[in-house]
């Protein structure tokens, strides 16, 4: 039997019209091989495709192996095809992506603006290994703006251009019809008129099948369509500023939001958490369903520990599926070994379904019940029964390469293939001979020798002793390839090398015969295998929810509510809590539509940036279904979260820091809407004060035209004046205290990290900081004098008139009335009565209030 056909492969090599044209390298160029990231093509060194090393691919080229890996803590395994509409359809984007570790294709199509913010953000979230675009996007001297932007933003990602003809929507539809598993076939209805994502998927699959040197089995892929509306958008620089996944000081440590929440036990759970943090939900019902689960897990210890113990035994189900649904084009030893391993993993995974059901049997929340229900699928039992007819009951996943090698060797039951039984007896004899030979050598030289094994060296000898205990301080000459780590020696002998070779040879035979049996078995169970998609979804979601509950047990988080107000009582910064010995000082936050713009002032180091970040982190935690670090919290769903926060370790020059600031702020202004959460910290610090204030003022005025919730931290006290002009602005500040340092007879600042109403009364705190630094006293004195003069002038200009104050009061009254009317559960008649009573009471102010409230409503 040809193992390649065990899935009933209709798209085999022989039938592939292109097959003869392809010149693939060795199997080392396969993405299944763990070397895959190391063999990529040279990354694009500059934004200019005409000069640089991006590659243009045609099927005739196959896949060349010449390059370095893209560095990332999360090893990239996603390939994305991007295509843009032409002519009138410019700006309409089609995307298709596949994760090589998970057999899932995600399609999307959306309209983007001229900055292509959505495409760039989506790509950043995918953190792709490779991006594929049409060759027409980068015609020499006439590249499209999308191509230029992508190449500029993804300098370390590999680019491949493919002829436009491969972006073929008809082929895309055919691919989906052929490859999508039945459970997800409704995707066809969603995408059949979405030509750009269909075109992208056609190019993507054609390319992936050839670089992988394998085809996907029919009806084997989960294919989903994802518009851009279901999740909140967090652009990549905000994700970086907020340290969602990577710590800005040291990328290796886990002082990030991901680090705070990640108590997942499976790779799938951790991937799910990662993608949720980058794309929080916006649907309150779904978020609340998750929160119900977390609450139940927190209230029911037995459920929590029972579930955690089962989930932690799962392997990477998505990766397993990914390998199971691929049909290798060449039958190599590696392919055989990998299929046998995967069948053992599959058995191990299916054996966990019953324990998982038992752990969930008493749960009550709808989402947990739904996941429990999904485990009732009969196909799990059918597959397991079939596997058990061929595979030994005790064949299971074990840690350690020798253990796993033994499991693979003896996986198939005896008496199924008599030649296999003979080969295994031979293998056992060789292994016994090796052990016997090593104990003889130990006796011969009176040395404490042990048999060891590694996948690279096979069997070798290990000895832990001091060399001075040896005759002449040397090992006997019979031992070769000696290496020493601390007091442990490892070596081999010529005889042992020969025996290892015999061992390998018999193993190859065993693997070959086992592979044949495994392939036949897989062909029988293949029709049922798609239930694993459900299982991997269940496991990764349960793992993430358990992780949220686990994080709550370590700190006093609270369940968030969702209203139209952002109200956090005594909230704290979750990452700061993780890294500091003492619990951070907690603070309140209150932002409503009528008071949606906070200007935050305070001396250096008083806690402004920390406060801003804490709010965004709490918002994200709430929107992914986690509890949040506070005593009480209520959030308005944010459709986008924008931050402009200066990072301390900015190594760029002043001018480029300024340009970065401007780019970031322009991005916010282009994309913010009424449902955004915007955090801006120290805007304009990269230029002189007057210009800085000017820029801040203009930006604030623009943002004030939106109903977005904005927090604006600044050292420019002049900005606080906006509160007088705009009633929806509120000044807040971080309080500090002054204490006498008796030993030095000087005043020192004590940071309270407490936020209070109003603008900071601290003046010249920069000068105070300069005073305690090593700046010469004469310079500090001069600086003080000049500052006093300037401040006097500024304060004079800032004084508000009685009319301004009155307008402010009226506005506040008006907004409060509008809110009361909205929130009240009164029937229309009672409401009218209530308002007319109020009107009588505050006749004059009320008529103004009505005018202003009318304006607000508009
Ligand atoms: N709520 C808090 N509880 C405890 N420590 C805090 C708190 N907020 C801030 N800190 C500590 O104070 C340090 C300075 O805070 P932060 O950077 O937020 O100040 P800042 O006002 O933004 O300063 P600058 O204006 O110089 O940028 C932080 O690194 C943190 O260690």
PDB file of C-alpha atoms in Angstrom, residues 199-383:
ATOM      1  CA  UNK A 199      -7.974  35.126  -4.136  1.00  0.00           C
ATOM      2  CA  UNK A 200      -5.676  35.277  -1.114  1.00  0.00           C
ATOM      3  CA  UNK A 201      -6.525  31.765   0.027  1.00  0.00           C
ATOM      4  CA  UNK A 202      -5.859  30.372  -3.444  1.00  0.00           C
ATOM      5  CA  UNK A 203      -2.347  31.838  -3.517  1.00  0.00           C
ATOM      6  CA  UNK A 204      -1.702  30.869   0.094  1.00  0.00           C
ATOM      7  CA  UNK A 205      -2.658  27.219  -0.260  1.00  0.00           C
ATOM      8  CA  UNK A 206      -0.827  26.766  -3.516  1.00  0.00           C
ATOM      9  CA  UNK A 207       2.320  28.162  -1.937  1.00  0.00           C
ATOM     10  CA  UNK A 208       2.041  26.339   1.398  1.00  0.00           C
ATOM     11  CA  UNK A 209       1.419  22.965  -0.162  1.00  0.00           C
ATOM     12  CA  UNK A 210       4.569  23.279  -2.173  1.00  0.00           C
ATOM     13  CA  UNK A 211       6.883  24.556   0.544  1.00  0.00           C
ATOM     14  CA  UNK A 212       5.592  21.864   2.903  1.00  0.00           C
ATOM     15  CA  UNK A 213       6.099  19.198   0.283  1.00  0.00           C
ATOM     16  CA  UNK A 214       2.716  17.793   1.220  1.00  0.00           C
ATOM     17  CA  UNK A 215      -0.900  18.369   0.390  1.00  0.00           C
ATOM     18  CA  UNK A 216      -3.803  18.802   2.756  1.00  0.00           C
ATOM     19  CA  UNK A 217      -6.203  15.896   2.838  1.00  0.00           C
ATOM     20  CA  UNK A 218      -9.698  16.578   1.482  1.00  0.00           C
ATOM     21  CA  UNK A 219     -12.150  17.903   4.088  1.00  0.00           C
ATOM     22  CA  UNK A 220      -9.366  18.309   6.615  1.00  0.00           C
ATOM     23  CA  UNK A 221      -8.988  22.035   7.327  1.00  0.00           C
ATOM     24  CA  UNK A 222     -10.918  24.307   9.615  1.00  0.00           C
ATOM     25  CA  UNK A 223     -11.597  27.430   7.560  1.00  0.00           C
ATOM     26  CA  UNK A 224     -13.147  30.468   9.211  1.00  0.00           C
ATOM     27  CA  UNK A 225     -14.039  33.972   8.117  1.00  0.00           C
ATOM     28  CA  UNK A 226     -13.246  36.751  10.526  1.00  0.00           C
ATOM     29  CA  UNK A 227     -14.389  40.263   9.812  1.00  0.00           C
ATOM     30  CA  UNK A 228     -12.615  43.057  11.598  1.00  0.00           C
ATOM     31  CA  UNK A 229     -15.552  43.992  13.830  1.00  0.00           C
ATOM     32  CA  UNK A 230     -15.729  41.263  16.456  1.00  0.00           C
ATOM     33  CA  UNK A 231     -12.689  42.282  18.429  1.00  0.00           C
ATOM     34  CA  UNK A 232     -11.207  45.442  19.842  1.00  0.00           C
ATOM     35  CA  UNK A 233      -8.250  46.836  17.949  1.00  0.00           C
ATOM     36  CA  UNK A 234      -4.973  47.377  19.759  1.00  0.00           C
ATOM     37  CA  UNK A 235      -2.241  48.626  17.463  1.00  0.00           C
ATOM     38  CA  UNK A 236       1.204  47.152  17.799  1.00  0.00           C
ATOM     39  CA  UNK A 237       2.905  50.160  19.389  1.00  0.00           C
ATOM     40  CA  UNK A 238       0.159  50.278  22.038  1.00  0.00           C
ATOM     41  CA  UNK A 239       0.676  46.565  22.648  1.00  0.00           C
ATOM     42  CA  UNK A 240       4.357  47.328  23.090  1.00  0.00           C
ATOM     43  CA  UNK A 241       3.793  50.387  25.321  1.00  0.00           C
ATOM     44  CA  UNK A 242       1.470  48.433  27.555  1.00  0.00           C
ATOM     45  CA  UNK A 243       3.852  45.477  27.669  1.00  0.00           C
ATOM     46  CA  UNK A 244       1.084  43.092  26.742  1.00  0.00           C
ATOM     47  CA  UNK A 245       3.355  40.314  25.536  1.00  0.00           C
ATOM     48  CA  UNK A 246       6.913  41.572  25.700  1.00  0.00           C
ATOM     49  CA  UNK A 247       8.619  43.443  28.489  1.00  0.00           C
ATOM     50  CA  UNK A 248      10.264  46.599  27.193  1.00  0.00           C
ATOM     51  CA  UNK A 249      13.357  46.316  29.373  1.00  0.00           C
ATOM     52  CA  UNK A 250      14.084  42.644  28.934  1.00  0.00           C
ATOM     53  CA  UNK A 251      12.207  40.595  26.374  1.00  0.00           C
ATOM     54  CA  UNK A 252      13.069  37.379  28.221  1.00  0.00           C
ATOM     55  CA  UNK A 253      11.288  38.139  31.457  1.00  0.00           C
ATOM     56  CA  UNK A 254       7.565  37.657  31.877  1.00  0.00           C
ATOM     57  CA  UNK A 255       6.701  40.985  33.472  1.00  0.00           C
ATOM     58  CA  UNK A 256       3.916  41.506  31.005  1.00  0.00           C
ATOM     59  CA  UNK A 257       0.133  41.175  31.007  1.00  0.00           C
ATOM     60  CA  UNK A 258       0.606  37.783  29.393  1.00  0.00           C
ATOM     61  CA  UNK A 259       2.976  36.871  32.247  1.00  0.00           C
ATOM     62  CA  UNK A 260       0.420  38.011  34.821  1.00  0.00           C
ATOM     63  CA  UNK A 261      -2.372  35.893  33.355  1.00  0.00           C
ATOM     64  CA  UNK A 262      -0.520  32.939  31.958  1.00  0.00           C
ATOM     65  CA  UNK A 263      -1.027  29.901  34.134  1.00  0.00           C
ATOM     66  CA  UNK A 264      -2.036  27.835  31.131  1.00  0.00           C
ATOM     67  CA  UNK A 265      -0.947  24.231  30.986  1.00  0.00           C
ATOM     68  CA  UNK A 266      -1.100  23.541  27.258  1.00  0.00           C
ATOM     69  CA  UNK A 267       0.478  25.225  24.236  1.00  0.00           C
ATOM     70  CA  UNK A 268      -3.019  25.721  22.778  1.00  0.00           C
ATOM     71  CA  UNK A 269      -4.197  27.490  25.943  1.00  0.00           C
ATOM     72  CA  UNK A 270      -1.203  29.786  25.919  1.00  0.00           C
ATOM     73  CA  UNK A 271      -1.713  30.612  22.213  1.00  0.00           C
ATOM     74  CA  UNK A 272      -5.363  31.379  22.914  1.00  0.00           C
ATOM     75  CA  UNK A 273      -4.481  33.681  25.784  1.00  0.00           C
ATOM     76  CA  UNK A 274      -1.915  35.457  23.645  1.00  0.00           C
ATOM     77  CA  UNK A 275      -4.338  36.105  20.811  1.00  0.00           C
ATOM     78  CA  UNK A 276      -7.101  37.209  23.211  1.00  0.00           C
ATOM     79  CA  UNK A 277      -4.837  39.749  24.868  1.00  0.00           C
ATOM     80  CA  UNK A 278      -4.023  41.238  21.473  1.00  0.00           C
ATOM     81  CA  UNK A 279      -7.630  41.135  20.306  1.00  0.00           C
ATOM     82  CA  UNK A 280     -10.008  41.476  23.262  1.00  0.00           C
ATOM     83  CA  UNK A 281     -13.696  40.798  22.730  1.00  0.00           C
ATOM     84  CA  UNK A 282     -16.305  43.488  22.237  1.00  0.00           C
ATOM     85  CA  UNK A 283     -19.409  41.385  22.709  1.00  0.00           C
ATOM     86  CA  UNK A 284     -20.652  41.821  26.289  1.00  0.00           C
ATOM     87  CA  UNK A 285     -22.689  38.607  26.236  1.00  0.00           C
ATOM     88  CA  UNK A 286     -19.683  36.466  25.338  1.00  0.00           C
ATOM     89  CA  UNK A 287     -17.493  38.236  27.873  1.00  0.00           C
ATOM     90  CA  UNK A 288     -20.068  37.664  30.596  1.00  0.00           C
ATOM     91  CA  UNK A 289     -20.323  34.001  29.680  1.00  0.00           C
ATOM     92  CA  UNK A 290     -16.593  33.685  30.211  1.00  0.00           C
ATOM     93  CA  UNK A 291     -16.803  35.600  33.474  1.00  0.00           C
ATOM     94  CA  UNK A 292     -19.548  33.239  34.677  1.00  0.00           C
ATOM     95  CA  UNK A 293     -17.167  30.317  34.076  1.00  0.00           C
ATOM     96  CA  UNK A 294     -14.317  32.000  35.933  1.00  0.00           C
ATOM     97  CA  UNK A 295     -16.682  32.713  38.809  1.00  0.00           C
ATOM     98  CA  UNK A 296     -17.795  29.091  38.964  1.00  0.00           C
ATOM     99  CA  UNK A 297     -14.196  27.881  38.871  1.00  0.00           C
ATOM    100  CA  UNK A 298     -13.385  30.198  41.757  1.00  0.00           C
ATOM    101  CA  UNK A 299     -16.350  29.061  43.803  1.00  0.00           C
ATOM    102  CA  UNK A 300     -15.943  25.340  43.204  1.00  0.00           C
ATOM    103  CA  UNK A 301     -12.486  24.142  44.239  1.00  0.00           C
ATOM    104  CA  UNK A 302     -13.141  20.544  43.261  1.00  0.00           C
ATOM    105  CA  UNK A 303     -14.077  21.611  39.745  1.00  0.00           C
ATOM    106  CA  UNK A 304     -11.030  23.876  39.502  1.00  0.00           C
ATOM    107  CA  UNK A 305      -8.437  21.327  40.640  1.00  0.00           C
ATOM    108  CA  UNK A 306     -10.096  18.386  38.878  1.00  0.00           C
ATOM    109  CA  UNK A 307     -10.188  20.265  35.594  1.00  0.00           C
ATOM    110  CA  UNK A 308      -6.684  21.638  35.948  1.00  0.00           C
ATOM    111  CA  UNK A 309      -5.247  18.188  36.562  1.00  0.00           C
ATOM    112  CA  UNK A 310      -6.854  16.758  33.387  1.00  0.00           C
ATOM    113  CA  UNK A 311      -6.073  19.772  31.196  1.00  0.00           C
ATOM    114  CA  UNK A 312      -2.400  19.721  32.198  1.00  0.00           C
ATOM    115  CA  UNK A 313      -2.069  16.217  30.714  1.00  0.00           C
ATOM    116  CA  UNK A 314      -3.109  17.326  27.218  1.00  0.00           C
ATOM    117  CA  UNK A 315      -0.446  17.789  24.558  1.00  0.00           C
ATOM    118  CA  UNK A 316      -0.591  20.284  21.713  1.00  0.00           C
ATOM    119  CA  UNK A 317      -3.839  19.088  20.128  1.00  0.00           C
ATOM    120  CA  UNK A 318      -3.730  21.663  17.320  1.00  0.00           C
ATOM    121  CA  UNK A 319      -0.225  20.680  16.315  1.00  0.00           C
ATOM    122  CA  UNK A 320      -1.261  17.029  16.422  1.00  0.00           C
ATOM    123  CA  UNK A 321      -4.172  17.711  14.124  1.00  0.00           C
ATOM    124  CA  UNK A 322      -1.971  19.705  11.839  1.00  0.00           C
ATOM    125  CA  UNK A 323       0.351  16.761  11.300  1.00  0.00           C
ATOM    126  CA  UNK A 324      -2.445  14.242  11.046  1.00  0.00           C
ATOM    127  CA  UNK A 325      -4.176  16.075   8.192  1.00  0.00           C
ATOM    128  CA  UNK A 326      -1.065  16.461   6.060  1.00  0.00           C
ATOM    129  CA  UNK A 327      -0.063  13.838   3.570  1.00  0.00           C
ATOM    130  CA  UNK A 328       3.697  13.697   3.011  1.00  0.00           C
ATOM    131  CA  UNK A 329       4.717  13.579  -0.626  1.00  0.00           C
ATOM    132  CA  UNK A 330       7.758  11.446   0.225  1.00  0.00           C
ATOM    133  CA  UNK A 331       7.869   8.508   2.623  1.00  0.00           C
ATOM    134  CA  UNK A 332      10.993   9.165   4.650  1.00  0.00           C
ATOM    135  CA  UNK A 333      12.065   7.594   7.941  1.00  0.00           C
ATOM    136  CA  UNK A 334      11.323  10.908   9.624  1.00  0.00           C
ATOM    137  CA  UNK A 335       7.815  10.968   8.178  1.00  0.00           C
ATOM    138  CA  UNK A 336       7.249   7.395   9.390  1.00  0.00           C
ATOM    139  CA  UNK A 337       8.547   8.116  12.872  1.00  0.00           C
ATOM    140  CA  UNK A 338       6.476  11.265  13.127  1.00  0.00           C
ATOM    141  CA  UNK A 339       3.244   9.468  12.094  1.00  0.00           C
ATOM    142  CA  UNK A 340       3.811   6.723  14.692  1.00  0.00           C
ATOM    143  CA  UNK A 341       4.509   9.310  17.395  1.00  0.00           C
ATOM    144  CA  UNK A 342       1.394  11.177  16.424  1.00  0.00           C
ATOM    145  CA  UNK A 343      -0.775   8.114  16.595  1.00  0.00           C
ATOM    146  CA  UNK A 344       0.473   7.531  20.152  1.00  0.00           C
ATOM    147  CA  UNK A 345      -0.274  11.187  20.952  1.00  0.00           C
ATOM    148  CA  UNK A 346      -3.720  10.784  19.444  1.00  0.00           C
ATOM    149  CA  UNK A 347      -4.429   7.792  21.668  1.00  0.00           C
ATOM    150  CA  UNK A 348      -3.123   9.697  24.685  1.00  0.00           C
ATOM    151  CA  UNK A 349      -5.353  12.677  23.817  1.00  0.00           C
ATOM    152  CA  UNK A 350      -8.491  10.609  23.272  1.00  0.00           C
ATOM    153  CA  UNK A 351      -7.964   8.762  26.541  1.00  0.00           C
ATOM    154  CA  UNK A 352      -8.274  12.114  28.301  1.00  0.00           C
ATOM    155  CA  UNK A 353     -11.763  12.825  26.929  1.00  0.00           C
ATOM    156  CA  UNK A 354     -13.548  10.715  29.566  1.00  0.00           C
ATOM    157  CA  UNK A 355     -11.620  12.180  32.528  1.00  0.00           C
ATOM    158  CA  UNK A 356     -12.394  15.641  31.139  1.00  0.00           C
ATOM    159  CA  UNK A 357     -16.094  14.815  30.956  1.00  0.00           C
ATOM    160  CA  UNK A 358     -15.991  13.543  34.535  1.00  0.00           C
ATOM    161  CA  UNK A 359     -14.255  16.703  35.733  1.00  0.00           C
ATOM    162  CA  UNK A 360     -16.964  18.823  34.065  1.00  0.00           C
ATOM    163  CA  UNK A 361     -19.991  16.698  34.944  1.00  0.00           C
ATOM    164  CA  UNK A 362     -21.303  18.917  37.780  1.00  0.00           C
ATOM    165  CA  UNK A 363     -20.598  22.315  36.241  1.00  0.00           C
ATOM    166  CA  UNK A 364     -23.513  24.702  35.905  1.00  0.00           C
ATOM    167  CA  UNK A 365     -22.567  27.731  33.789  1.00  0.00           C
ATOM    168  CA  UNK A 366     -23.785  27.577  30.168  1.00  0.00           C
ATOM    169  CA  UNK A 367     -20.339  27.810  28.585  1.00  0.00           C
ATOM    170  CA  UNK A 368     -18.850  25.007  30.688  1.00  0.00           C
ATOM    171  CA  UNK A 369     -21.947  22.896  30.068  1.00  0.00           C
ATOM    172  CA  UNK A 370     -21.600  23.534  26.332  1.00  0.00           C
ATOM    173  CA  UNK A 371     -17.975  22.409  26.420  1.00  0.00           C
ATOM    174  CA  UNK A 372     -18.960  19.352  28.436  1.00  0.00           C
ATOM    175  CA  UNK A 373     -21.660  18.635  25.847  1.00  0.00           C
ATOM    176  CA  UNK A 374     -19.143  18.852  23.008  1.00  0.00           C
ATOM    177  CA  UNK A 375     -17.277  15.933  24.596  1.00  0.00           C
ATOM    178  CA  UNK A 376     -20.300  13.666  24.141  1.00  0.00           C
ATOM    179  CA  UNK A 377     -19.381  13.333  20.460  1.00  0.00           C
ATOM    180  CA  UNK A 378     -19.420   9.578  19.719  1.00  0.00           C
ATOM    181  CA  UNK A 379     -16.506   9.906  17.336  1.00  0.00           C
ATOM    182  CA  UNK A 380     -13.999  10.144  20.190  1.00  0.00           C
ATOM    183  CA  UNK A 381     -14.991   6.630  21.341  1.00  0.00           C
ATOM    184  CA  UNK A 382     -15.081   5.247  17.793  1.00  0.00           C
ATOM    185  CA  UNK A 383     -11.548   6.417  17.032  1.00  0.00           C
TER     186      UNK A 383
END
